Coordinates of C-alpha atoms (C1' of nucleotides) in Angstrom, one line a residue:
Chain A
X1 CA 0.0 -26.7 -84.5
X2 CA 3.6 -25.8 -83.6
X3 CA 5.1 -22.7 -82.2
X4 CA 5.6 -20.2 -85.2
X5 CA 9.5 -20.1 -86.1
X6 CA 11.2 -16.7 -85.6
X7 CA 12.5 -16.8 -88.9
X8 CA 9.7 -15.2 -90.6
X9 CA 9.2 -13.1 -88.5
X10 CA 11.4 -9.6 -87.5
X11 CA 11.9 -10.0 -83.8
X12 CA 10.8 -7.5 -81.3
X13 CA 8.2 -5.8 -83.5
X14 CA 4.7 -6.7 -83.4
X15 CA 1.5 -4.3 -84.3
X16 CA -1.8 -4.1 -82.6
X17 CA -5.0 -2.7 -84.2
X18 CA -7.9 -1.2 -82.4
X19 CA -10.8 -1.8 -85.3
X20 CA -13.5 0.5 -84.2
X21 CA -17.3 -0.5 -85.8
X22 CA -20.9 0.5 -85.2
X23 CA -24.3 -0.6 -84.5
X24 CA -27.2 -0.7 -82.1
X25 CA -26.1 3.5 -81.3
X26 CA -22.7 2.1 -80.2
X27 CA -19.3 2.2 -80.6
X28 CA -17.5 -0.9 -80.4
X29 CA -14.1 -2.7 -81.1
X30 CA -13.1 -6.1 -81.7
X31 CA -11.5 -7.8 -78.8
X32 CA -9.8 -11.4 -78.8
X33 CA -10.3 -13.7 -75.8
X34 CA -7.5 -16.3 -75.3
X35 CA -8.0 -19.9 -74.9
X36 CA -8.6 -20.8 -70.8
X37 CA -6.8 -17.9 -69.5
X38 CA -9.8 -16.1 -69.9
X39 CA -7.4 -12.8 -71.3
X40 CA -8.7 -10.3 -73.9
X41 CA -6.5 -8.6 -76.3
X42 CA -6.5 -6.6 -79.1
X43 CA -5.8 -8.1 -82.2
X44 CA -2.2 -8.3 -83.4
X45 CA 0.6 -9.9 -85.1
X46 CA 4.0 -9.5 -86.3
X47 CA 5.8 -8.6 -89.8
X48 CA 7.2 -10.7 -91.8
X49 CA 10.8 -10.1 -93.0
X50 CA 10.0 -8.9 -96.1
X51 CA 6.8 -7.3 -96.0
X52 CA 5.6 -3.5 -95.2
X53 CA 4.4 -2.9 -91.7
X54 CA 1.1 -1.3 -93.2
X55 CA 0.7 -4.5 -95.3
X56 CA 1.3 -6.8 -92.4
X57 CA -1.6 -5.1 -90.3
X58 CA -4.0 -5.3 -93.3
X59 CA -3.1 -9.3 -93.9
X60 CA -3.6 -9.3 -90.2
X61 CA -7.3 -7.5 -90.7
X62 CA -8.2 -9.4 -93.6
X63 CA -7.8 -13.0 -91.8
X64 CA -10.0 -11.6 -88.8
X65 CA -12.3 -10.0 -90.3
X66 CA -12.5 -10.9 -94.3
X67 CA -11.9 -7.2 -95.3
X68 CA -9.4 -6.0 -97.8
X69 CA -10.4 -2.9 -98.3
X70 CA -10.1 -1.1 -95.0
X71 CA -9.7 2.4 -93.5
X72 CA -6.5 2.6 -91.0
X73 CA -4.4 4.6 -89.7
X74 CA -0.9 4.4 -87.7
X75 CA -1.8 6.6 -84.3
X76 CA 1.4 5.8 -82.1
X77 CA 4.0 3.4 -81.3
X78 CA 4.6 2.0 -77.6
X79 CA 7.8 0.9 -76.6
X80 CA 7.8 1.3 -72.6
X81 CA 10.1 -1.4 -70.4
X82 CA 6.4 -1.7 -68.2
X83 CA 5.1 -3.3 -71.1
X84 CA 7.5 -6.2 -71.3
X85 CA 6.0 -9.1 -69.3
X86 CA 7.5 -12.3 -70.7
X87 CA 5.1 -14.8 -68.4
X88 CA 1.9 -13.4 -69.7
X89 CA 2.5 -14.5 -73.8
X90 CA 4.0 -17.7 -71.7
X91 CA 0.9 -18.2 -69.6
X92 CA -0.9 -17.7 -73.1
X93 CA 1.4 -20.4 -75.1
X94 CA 1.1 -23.1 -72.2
X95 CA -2.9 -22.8 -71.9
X96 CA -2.5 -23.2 -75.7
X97 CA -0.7 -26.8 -74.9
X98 CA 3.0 -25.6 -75.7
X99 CA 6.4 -26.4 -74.3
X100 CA 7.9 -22.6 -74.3
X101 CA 11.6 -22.3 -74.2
X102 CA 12.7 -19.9 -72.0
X103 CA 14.8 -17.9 -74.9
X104 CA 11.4 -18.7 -77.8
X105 CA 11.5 -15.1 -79.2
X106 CA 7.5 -14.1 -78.5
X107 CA 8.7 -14.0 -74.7
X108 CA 11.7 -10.9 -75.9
X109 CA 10.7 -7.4 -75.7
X110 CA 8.3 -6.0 -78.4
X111 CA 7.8 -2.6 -79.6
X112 CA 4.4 -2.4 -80.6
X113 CA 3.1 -0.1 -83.5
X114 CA -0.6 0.8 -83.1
X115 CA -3.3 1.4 -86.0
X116 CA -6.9 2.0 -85.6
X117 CA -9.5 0.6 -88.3
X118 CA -12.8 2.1 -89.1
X119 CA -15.1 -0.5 -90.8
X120 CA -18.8 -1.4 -91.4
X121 CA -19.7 -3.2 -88.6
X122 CA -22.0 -5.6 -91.0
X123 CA -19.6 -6.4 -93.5
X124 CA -17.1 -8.4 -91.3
X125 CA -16.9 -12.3 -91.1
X126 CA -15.2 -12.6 -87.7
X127 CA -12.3 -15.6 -87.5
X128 CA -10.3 -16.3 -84.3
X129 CA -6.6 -17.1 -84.7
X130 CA -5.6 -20.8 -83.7
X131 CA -4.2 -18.6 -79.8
X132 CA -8.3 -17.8 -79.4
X133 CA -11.5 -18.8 -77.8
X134 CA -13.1 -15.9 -80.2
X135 CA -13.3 -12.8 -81.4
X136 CA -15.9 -10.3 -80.8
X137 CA -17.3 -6.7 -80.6
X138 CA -17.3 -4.8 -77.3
X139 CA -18.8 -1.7 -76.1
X140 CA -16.0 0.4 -76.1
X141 CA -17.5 1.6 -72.5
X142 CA -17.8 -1.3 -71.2
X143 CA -14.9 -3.3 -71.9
X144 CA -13.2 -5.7 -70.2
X145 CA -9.1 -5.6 -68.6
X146 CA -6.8 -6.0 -71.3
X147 CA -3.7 -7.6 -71.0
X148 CA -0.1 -5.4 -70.7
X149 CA -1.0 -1.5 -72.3
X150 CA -3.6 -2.8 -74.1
X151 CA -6.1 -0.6 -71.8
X152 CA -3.7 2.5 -72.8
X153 CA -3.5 1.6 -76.3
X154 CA -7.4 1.6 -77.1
X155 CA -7.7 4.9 -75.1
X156 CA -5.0 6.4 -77.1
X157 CA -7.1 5.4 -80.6
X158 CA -10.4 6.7 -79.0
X159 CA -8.7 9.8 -78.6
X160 CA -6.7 10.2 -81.7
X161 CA -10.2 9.4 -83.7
X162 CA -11.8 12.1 -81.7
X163 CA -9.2 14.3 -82.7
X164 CA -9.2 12.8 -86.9
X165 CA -13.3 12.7 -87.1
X166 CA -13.6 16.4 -88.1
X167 CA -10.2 17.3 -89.8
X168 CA -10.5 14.0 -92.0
X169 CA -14.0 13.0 -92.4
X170 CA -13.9 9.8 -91.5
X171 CA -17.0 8.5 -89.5
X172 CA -18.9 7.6 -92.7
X173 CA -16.5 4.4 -92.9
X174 CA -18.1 3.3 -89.5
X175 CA -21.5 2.8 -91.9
X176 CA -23.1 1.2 -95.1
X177 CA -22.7 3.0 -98.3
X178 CA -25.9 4.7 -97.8
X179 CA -27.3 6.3 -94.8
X180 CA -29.4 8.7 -92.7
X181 CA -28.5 12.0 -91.0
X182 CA -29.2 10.6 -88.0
X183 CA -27.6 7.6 -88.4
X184 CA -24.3 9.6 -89.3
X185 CA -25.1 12.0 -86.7
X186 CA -25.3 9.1 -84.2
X187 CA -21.9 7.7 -85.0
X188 CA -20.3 11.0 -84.2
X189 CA -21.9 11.2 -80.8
X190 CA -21.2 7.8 -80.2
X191 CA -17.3 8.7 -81.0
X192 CA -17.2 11.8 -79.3
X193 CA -19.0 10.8 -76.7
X194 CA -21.7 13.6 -76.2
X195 CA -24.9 14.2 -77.7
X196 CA -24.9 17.3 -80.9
X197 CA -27.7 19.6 -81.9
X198 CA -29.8 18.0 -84.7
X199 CA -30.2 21.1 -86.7
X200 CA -26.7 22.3 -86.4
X201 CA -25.4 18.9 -87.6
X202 CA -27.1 18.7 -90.4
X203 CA -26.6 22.3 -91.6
X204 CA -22.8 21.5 -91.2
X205 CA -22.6 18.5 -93.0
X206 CA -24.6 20.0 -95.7
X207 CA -22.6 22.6 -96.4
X208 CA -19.3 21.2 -96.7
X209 CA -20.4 19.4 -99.8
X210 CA -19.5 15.8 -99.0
X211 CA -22.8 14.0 -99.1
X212 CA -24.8 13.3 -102.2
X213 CA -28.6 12.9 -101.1
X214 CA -30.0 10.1 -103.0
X215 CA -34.1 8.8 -102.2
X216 CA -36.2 8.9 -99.1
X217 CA -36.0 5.8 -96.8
X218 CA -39.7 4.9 -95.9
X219 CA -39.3 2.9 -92.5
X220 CA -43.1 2.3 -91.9
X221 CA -43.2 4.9 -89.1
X222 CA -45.7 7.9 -89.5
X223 CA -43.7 10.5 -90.0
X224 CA -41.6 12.4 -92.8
X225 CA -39.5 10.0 -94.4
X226 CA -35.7 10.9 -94.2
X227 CA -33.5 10.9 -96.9
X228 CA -30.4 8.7 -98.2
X229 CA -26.8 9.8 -98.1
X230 CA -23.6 8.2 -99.5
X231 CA -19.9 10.1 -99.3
X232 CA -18.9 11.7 -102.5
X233 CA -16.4 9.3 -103.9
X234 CA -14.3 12.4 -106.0
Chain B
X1 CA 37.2 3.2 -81.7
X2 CA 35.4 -0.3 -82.2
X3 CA 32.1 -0.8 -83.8
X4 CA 28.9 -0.7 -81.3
X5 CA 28.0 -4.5 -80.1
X6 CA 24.3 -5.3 -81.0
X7 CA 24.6 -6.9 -77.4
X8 CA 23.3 -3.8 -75.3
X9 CA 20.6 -2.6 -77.8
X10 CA 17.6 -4.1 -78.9
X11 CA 18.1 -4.9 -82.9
X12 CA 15.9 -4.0 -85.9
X13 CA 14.9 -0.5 -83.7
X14 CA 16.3 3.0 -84.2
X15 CA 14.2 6.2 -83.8
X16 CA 15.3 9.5 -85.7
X17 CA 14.3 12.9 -84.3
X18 CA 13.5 16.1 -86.1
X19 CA 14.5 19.2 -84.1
X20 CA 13.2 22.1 -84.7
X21 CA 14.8 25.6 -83.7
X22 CA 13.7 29.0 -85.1
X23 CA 17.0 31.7 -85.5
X24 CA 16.7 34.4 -87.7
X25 CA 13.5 34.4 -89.1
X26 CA 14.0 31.1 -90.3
X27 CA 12.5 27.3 -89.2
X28 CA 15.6 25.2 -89.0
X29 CA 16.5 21.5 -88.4
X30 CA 19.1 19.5 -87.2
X31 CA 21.5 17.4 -89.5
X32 CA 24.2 15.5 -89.1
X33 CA 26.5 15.2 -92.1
X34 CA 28.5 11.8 -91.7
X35 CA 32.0 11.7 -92.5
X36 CA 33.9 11.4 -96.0
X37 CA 30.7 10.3 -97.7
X38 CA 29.3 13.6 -97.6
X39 CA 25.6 12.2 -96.9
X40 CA 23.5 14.1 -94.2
X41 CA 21.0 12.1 -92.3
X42 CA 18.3 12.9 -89.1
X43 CA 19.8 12.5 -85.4
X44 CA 19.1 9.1 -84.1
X45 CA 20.0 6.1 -82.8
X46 CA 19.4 2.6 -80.6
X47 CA 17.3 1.4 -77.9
X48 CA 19.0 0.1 -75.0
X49 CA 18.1 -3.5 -73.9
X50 CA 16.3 -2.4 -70.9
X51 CA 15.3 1.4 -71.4
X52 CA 12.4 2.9 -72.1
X53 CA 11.9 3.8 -75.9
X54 CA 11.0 8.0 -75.1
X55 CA 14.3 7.8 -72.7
X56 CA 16.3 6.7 -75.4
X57 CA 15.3 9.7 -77.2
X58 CA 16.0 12.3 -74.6
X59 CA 19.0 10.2 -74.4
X60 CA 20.4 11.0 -77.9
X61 CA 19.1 14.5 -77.8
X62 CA 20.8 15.5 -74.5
X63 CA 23.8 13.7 -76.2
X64 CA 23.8 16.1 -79.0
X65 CA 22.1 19.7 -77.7
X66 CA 22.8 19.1 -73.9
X67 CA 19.4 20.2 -73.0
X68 CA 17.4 17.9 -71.2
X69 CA 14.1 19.2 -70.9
X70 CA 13.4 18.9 -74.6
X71 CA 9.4 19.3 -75.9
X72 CA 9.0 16.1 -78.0
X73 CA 6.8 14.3 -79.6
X74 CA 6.1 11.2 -81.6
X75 CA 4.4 10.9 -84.7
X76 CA 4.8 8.3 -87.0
X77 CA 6.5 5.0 -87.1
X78 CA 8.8 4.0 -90.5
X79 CA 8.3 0.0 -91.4
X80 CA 8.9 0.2 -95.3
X81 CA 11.3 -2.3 -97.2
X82 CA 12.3 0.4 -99.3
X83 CA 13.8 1.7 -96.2
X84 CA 16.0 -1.6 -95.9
X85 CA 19.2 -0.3 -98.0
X86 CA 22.1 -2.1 -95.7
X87 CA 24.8 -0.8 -98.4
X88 CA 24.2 2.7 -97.2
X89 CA 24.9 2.3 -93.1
X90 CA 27.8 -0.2 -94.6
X91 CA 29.2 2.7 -96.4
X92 CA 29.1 5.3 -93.9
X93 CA 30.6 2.1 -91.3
X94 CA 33.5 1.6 -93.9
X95 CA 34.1 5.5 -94.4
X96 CA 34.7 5.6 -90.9
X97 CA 37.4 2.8 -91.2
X98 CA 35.5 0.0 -89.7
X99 CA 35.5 -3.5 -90.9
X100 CA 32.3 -4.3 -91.4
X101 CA 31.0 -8.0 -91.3
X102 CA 28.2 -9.1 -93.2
X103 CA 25.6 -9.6 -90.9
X104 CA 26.7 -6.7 -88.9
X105 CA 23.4 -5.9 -87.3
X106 CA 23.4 -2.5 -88.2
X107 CA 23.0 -3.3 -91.9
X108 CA 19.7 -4.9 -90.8
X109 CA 16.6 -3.6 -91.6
X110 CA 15.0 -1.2 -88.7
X111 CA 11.4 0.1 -88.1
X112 CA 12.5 4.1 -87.2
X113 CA 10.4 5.6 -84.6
X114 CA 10.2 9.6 -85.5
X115 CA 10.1 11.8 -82.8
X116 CA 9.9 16.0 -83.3
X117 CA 11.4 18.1 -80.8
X118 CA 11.3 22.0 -80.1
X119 CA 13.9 24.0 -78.6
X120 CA 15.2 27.0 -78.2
X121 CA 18.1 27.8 -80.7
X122 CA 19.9 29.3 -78.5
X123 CA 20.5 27.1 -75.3
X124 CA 21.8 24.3 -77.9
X125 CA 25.4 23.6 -77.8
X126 CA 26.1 21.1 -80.5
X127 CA 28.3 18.0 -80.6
X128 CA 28.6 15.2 -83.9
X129 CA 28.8 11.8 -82.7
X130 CA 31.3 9.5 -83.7
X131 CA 30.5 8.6 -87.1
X132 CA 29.8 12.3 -88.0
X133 CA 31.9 15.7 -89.3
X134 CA 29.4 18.0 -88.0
X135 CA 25.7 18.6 -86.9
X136 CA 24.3 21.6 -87.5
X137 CA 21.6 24.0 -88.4
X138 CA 19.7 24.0 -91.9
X139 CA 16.7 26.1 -93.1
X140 CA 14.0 24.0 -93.4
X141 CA 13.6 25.5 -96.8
X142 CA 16.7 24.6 -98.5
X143 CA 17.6 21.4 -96.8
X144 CA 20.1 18.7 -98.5
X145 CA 19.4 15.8 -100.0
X146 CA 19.2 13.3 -96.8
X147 CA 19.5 9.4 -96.9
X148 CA 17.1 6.9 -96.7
X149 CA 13.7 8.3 -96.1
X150 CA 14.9 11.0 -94.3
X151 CA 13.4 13.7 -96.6
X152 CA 9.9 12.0 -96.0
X153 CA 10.4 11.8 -92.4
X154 CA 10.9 15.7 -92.1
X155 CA 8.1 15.9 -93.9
X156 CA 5.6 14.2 -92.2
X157 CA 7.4 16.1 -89.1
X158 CA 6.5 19.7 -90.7
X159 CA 2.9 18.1 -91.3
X160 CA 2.2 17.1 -88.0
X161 CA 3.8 20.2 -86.1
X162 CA 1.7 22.1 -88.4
X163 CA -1.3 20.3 -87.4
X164 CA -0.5 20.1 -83.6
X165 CA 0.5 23.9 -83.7
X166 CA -3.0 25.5 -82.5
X167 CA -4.6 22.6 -80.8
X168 CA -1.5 22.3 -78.5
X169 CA 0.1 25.8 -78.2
X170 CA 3.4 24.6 -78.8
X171 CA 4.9 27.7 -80.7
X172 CA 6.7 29.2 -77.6
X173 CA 9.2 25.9 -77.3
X174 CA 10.7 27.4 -80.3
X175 CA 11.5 31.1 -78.3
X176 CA 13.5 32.2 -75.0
X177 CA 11.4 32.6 -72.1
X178 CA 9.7 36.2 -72.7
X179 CA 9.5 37.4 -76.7
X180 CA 7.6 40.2 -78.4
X181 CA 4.2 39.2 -79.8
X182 CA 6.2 40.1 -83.1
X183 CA 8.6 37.0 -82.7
X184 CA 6.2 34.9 -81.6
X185 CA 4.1 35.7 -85.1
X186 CA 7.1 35.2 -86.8
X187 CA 7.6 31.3 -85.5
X188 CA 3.7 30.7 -86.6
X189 CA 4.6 32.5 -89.6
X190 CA 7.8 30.0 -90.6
X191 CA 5.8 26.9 -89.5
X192 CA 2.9 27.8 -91.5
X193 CA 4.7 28.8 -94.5
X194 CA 2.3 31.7 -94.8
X195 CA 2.1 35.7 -93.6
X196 CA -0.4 35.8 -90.6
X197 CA -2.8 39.3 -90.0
X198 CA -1.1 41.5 -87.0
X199 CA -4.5 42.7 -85.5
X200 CA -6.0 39.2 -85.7
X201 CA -2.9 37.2 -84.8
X202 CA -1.9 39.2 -81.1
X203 CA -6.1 39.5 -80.5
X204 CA -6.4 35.6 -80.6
X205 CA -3.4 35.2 -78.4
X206 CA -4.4 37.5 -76.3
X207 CA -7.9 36.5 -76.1
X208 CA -6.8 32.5 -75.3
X209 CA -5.8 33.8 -71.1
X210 CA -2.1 32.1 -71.8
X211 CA 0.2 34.9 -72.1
X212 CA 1.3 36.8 -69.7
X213 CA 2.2 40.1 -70.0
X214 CA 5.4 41.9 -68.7
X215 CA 7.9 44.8 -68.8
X216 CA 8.4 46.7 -72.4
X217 CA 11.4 46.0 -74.8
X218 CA 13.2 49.1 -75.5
X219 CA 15.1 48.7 -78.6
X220 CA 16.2 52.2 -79.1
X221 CA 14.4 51.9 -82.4
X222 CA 12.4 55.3 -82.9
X223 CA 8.8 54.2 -82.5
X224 CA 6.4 52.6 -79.7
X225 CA 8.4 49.8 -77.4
X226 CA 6.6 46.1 -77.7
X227 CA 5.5 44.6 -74.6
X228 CA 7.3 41.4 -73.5
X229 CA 5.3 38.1 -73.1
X230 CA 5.6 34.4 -71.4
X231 CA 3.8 31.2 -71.7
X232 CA 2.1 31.1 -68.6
X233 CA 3.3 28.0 -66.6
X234 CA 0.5 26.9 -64.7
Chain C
dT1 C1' -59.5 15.2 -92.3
dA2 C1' -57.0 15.7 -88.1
dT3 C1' -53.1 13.9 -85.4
dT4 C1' -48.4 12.4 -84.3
dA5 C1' -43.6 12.0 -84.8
dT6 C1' -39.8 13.1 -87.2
dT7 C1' -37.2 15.5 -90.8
dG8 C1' -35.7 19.6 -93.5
dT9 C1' -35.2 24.5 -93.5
dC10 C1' -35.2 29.2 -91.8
dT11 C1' -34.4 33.0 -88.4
dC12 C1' -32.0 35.4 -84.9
dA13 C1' -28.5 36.2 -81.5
dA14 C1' -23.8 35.4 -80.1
dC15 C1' -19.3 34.8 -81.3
dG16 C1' -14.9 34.7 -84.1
dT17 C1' -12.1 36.6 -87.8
dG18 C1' -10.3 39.6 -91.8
dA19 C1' -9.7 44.2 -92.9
dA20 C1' -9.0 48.6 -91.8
dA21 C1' -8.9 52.7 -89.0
dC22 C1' -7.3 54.9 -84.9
dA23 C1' -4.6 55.8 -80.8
dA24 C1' -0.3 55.5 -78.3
dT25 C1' 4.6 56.2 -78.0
dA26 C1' 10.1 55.8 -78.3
dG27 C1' 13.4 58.0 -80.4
dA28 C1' 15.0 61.2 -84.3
dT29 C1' 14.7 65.6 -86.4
dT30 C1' 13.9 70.4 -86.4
Chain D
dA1 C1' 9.9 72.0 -77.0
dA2 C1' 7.4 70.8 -81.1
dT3 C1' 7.1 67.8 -84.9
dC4 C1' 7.9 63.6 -87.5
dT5 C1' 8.5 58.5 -88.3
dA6 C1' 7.9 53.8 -87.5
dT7 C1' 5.8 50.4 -85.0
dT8 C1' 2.7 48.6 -81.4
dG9 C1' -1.8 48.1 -79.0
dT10 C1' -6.8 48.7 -79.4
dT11 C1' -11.2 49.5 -81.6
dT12 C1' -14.6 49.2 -85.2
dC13 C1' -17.2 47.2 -88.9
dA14 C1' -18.5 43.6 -92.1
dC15 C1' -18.9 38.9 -92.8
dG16 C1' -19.3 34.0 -91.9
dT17 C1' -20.2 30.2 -88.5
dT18 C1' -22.7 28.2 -84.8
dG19 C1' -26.2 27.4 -80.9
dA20 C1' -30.9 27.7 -80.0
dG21 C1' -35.3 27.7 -81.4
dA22 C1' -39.2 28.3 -84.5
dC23 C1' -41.5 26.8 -88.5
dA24 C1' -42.8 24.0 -92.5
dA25 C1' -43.2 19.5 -94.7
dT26 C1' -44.8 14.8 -94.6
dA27 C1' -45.6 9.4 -93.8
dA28 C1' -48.5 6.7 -91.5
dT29 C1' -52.4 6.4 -88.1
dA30 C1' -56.8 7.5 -85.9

DNA sequence: TATTATTGTCTCAACGTGAAACAATAGATT
DNA sequence: AATCTATTGTTTCACGTTGAGACAATAATA
């Protein structure tokens, strides 16, 4: 496979999305971890010279992860001289078996818009790009150096989604279409990072009429069986 | 004077800055209002080769208010084609009597990185750049058409300051150093669009520990003198 | 039938906010 | 000097929200 040619692509402007999913009581992102260098990164791209930015982040999701249909969001947009270290996407090219020019545009400067996906951590098909080993969930407290800001960039989404969860609703897209309270209540712990009062939860999310409660879900286990909730779609 | 060379700043990357000031009453912005064409457009401009993106920013703003500590924040990024519209830049060039080439890089398209500011009204003093008649003040309510996506750029501005106002205490970058409570209720009444409760409004400042209180304000009005208040700096 | 574990609901106290009353006071009026 | 007017600072009360805990309901097991 050759080097891509710049002309597709707008120079100097890549994205980078932190996709954020759930399961086992944990929050987790996708990480990609490039050939031989041993590197993790989040996963990124650049625009084409026609396209939206949004839409080149969602092709970008949708050949990592199979989604179309995804929740994101634009949280900030880093553009810091710190960030431009030309020998680390040349490390990345020559461990991938290419002759790098020393003008080839991925080594410029790049302004990198962030986004942060929420999405049902069962749904995805995971598919490395032809730069990667693989692709894979991380605990998003235990995660491993990142290359340039990358480190700063995923803080920066955990803490704009702290901020979001409340004011936009937005945990349920971190789970199937139907649910428990606890399971729900568990993904906002997991995102804000502290445990909530049961009782108080529940009473809140009741109340702001945004569940429908659909049947019990009998798990085997002696003891009341909870019930099923799914987002309002109005 | 000659046209800028694309050799000093970094091409397809511009940022635009809403600045907001508070004078009469009134939430204002600045415009500049480019020559002949009679078109008014956001403050912006280019990133330097080597400078940080935020710098660049303070740059223009110094550039334009003289101040240089400046509250400012980013808050969304602009990567639409429909923003590409080369003819409009080309125009304004050409109405400033350059001859414009082609594939001037200025008529190519640009992400804009938005940044809001807060300042006080009064420390400003104003100067247009090159290309421009005037920059000055207009009431956020009865703004002129603006080019591009200008319009929607203020707006998101107004959406996010709105959102940011309570969570981040901001509303003081908008007054002098020490104000009535009365001013300051005014600047949380022009932001929010809405009439704010007296009692309620000073008994939640008051209650938050971040004022502090000082001398009286004797206006020679008949009836009891306000106190005056700070932001307290610590 | 009793037990266990968990879920759903209710109660009460503490706190924050809207609405209104009340108290204080700088200057004008008498 | 006493009174009046307009505005500011404080207090009170009603109401809604939330933390903390009690209580009721129930699915499977002993």
């Amino acid at each position: 496979m050759p080097l891509p040619d710049l002309i597709q692509y707008i120079p100097h402007i890549a994205y980078d999305s932190v996709v954020f999913g759930f399961s086992k009581g944990k929050l987790k992102i996708l990480l990609m971890e490039y050939h031989d260098t041993g590197w993790h990164a989040l996963p990124g791209g650049f625009v084409e010279r026609t396209e939206n930015l949004e839409d080149a982040v969602k092709r970008g999701l949708f050949e990592r992860t199979g989604l179309h249909e995804i929740y994101l969001e634009q949280f900030h947009t880093f553009g810091d001289m710190a960030r431009f270290q030309p020998e680390v996407m040349k490390t990345i090219l020559e461990a991938n078996g290419h002759a790098v020019p020393d003008n080839y545009w991925m080594l410029d400067r790049f302004f990198s818009i962030a986004y942060y996906a929420l999405i049902d951590h069962e749904k995805v098909t995971l598919t490395p790009d032809s730069l990667s080993d693989s692709i894979a969930w991380y605990d998003i407290e235990h995660l491993p150096d990142l290359i340039l800001d990358h480190g700063k960039i995923v803080q920066k989404a955990l803490q704009t989604l702290r901020e979001n969860l409340d004011r936009k609703l937005i945990g349920g897209n971190l789970l199937p279409e139907r649910f428990t309270m606890n399971e729900l209540q568990a993904v906002y712990e997991a995102i804000m990072g502290e445990k909530l009062r049961r009782t108080s939860f529940q009473r809140k999310m009741l109340s702001m009429d945004i569940l429908d409660r659909h049947e019990k879900l009998f798990t085997g286990k002696s003891h009341k069986a909870p019930y099923l909730y799914s987002f309002k779609t109005s």
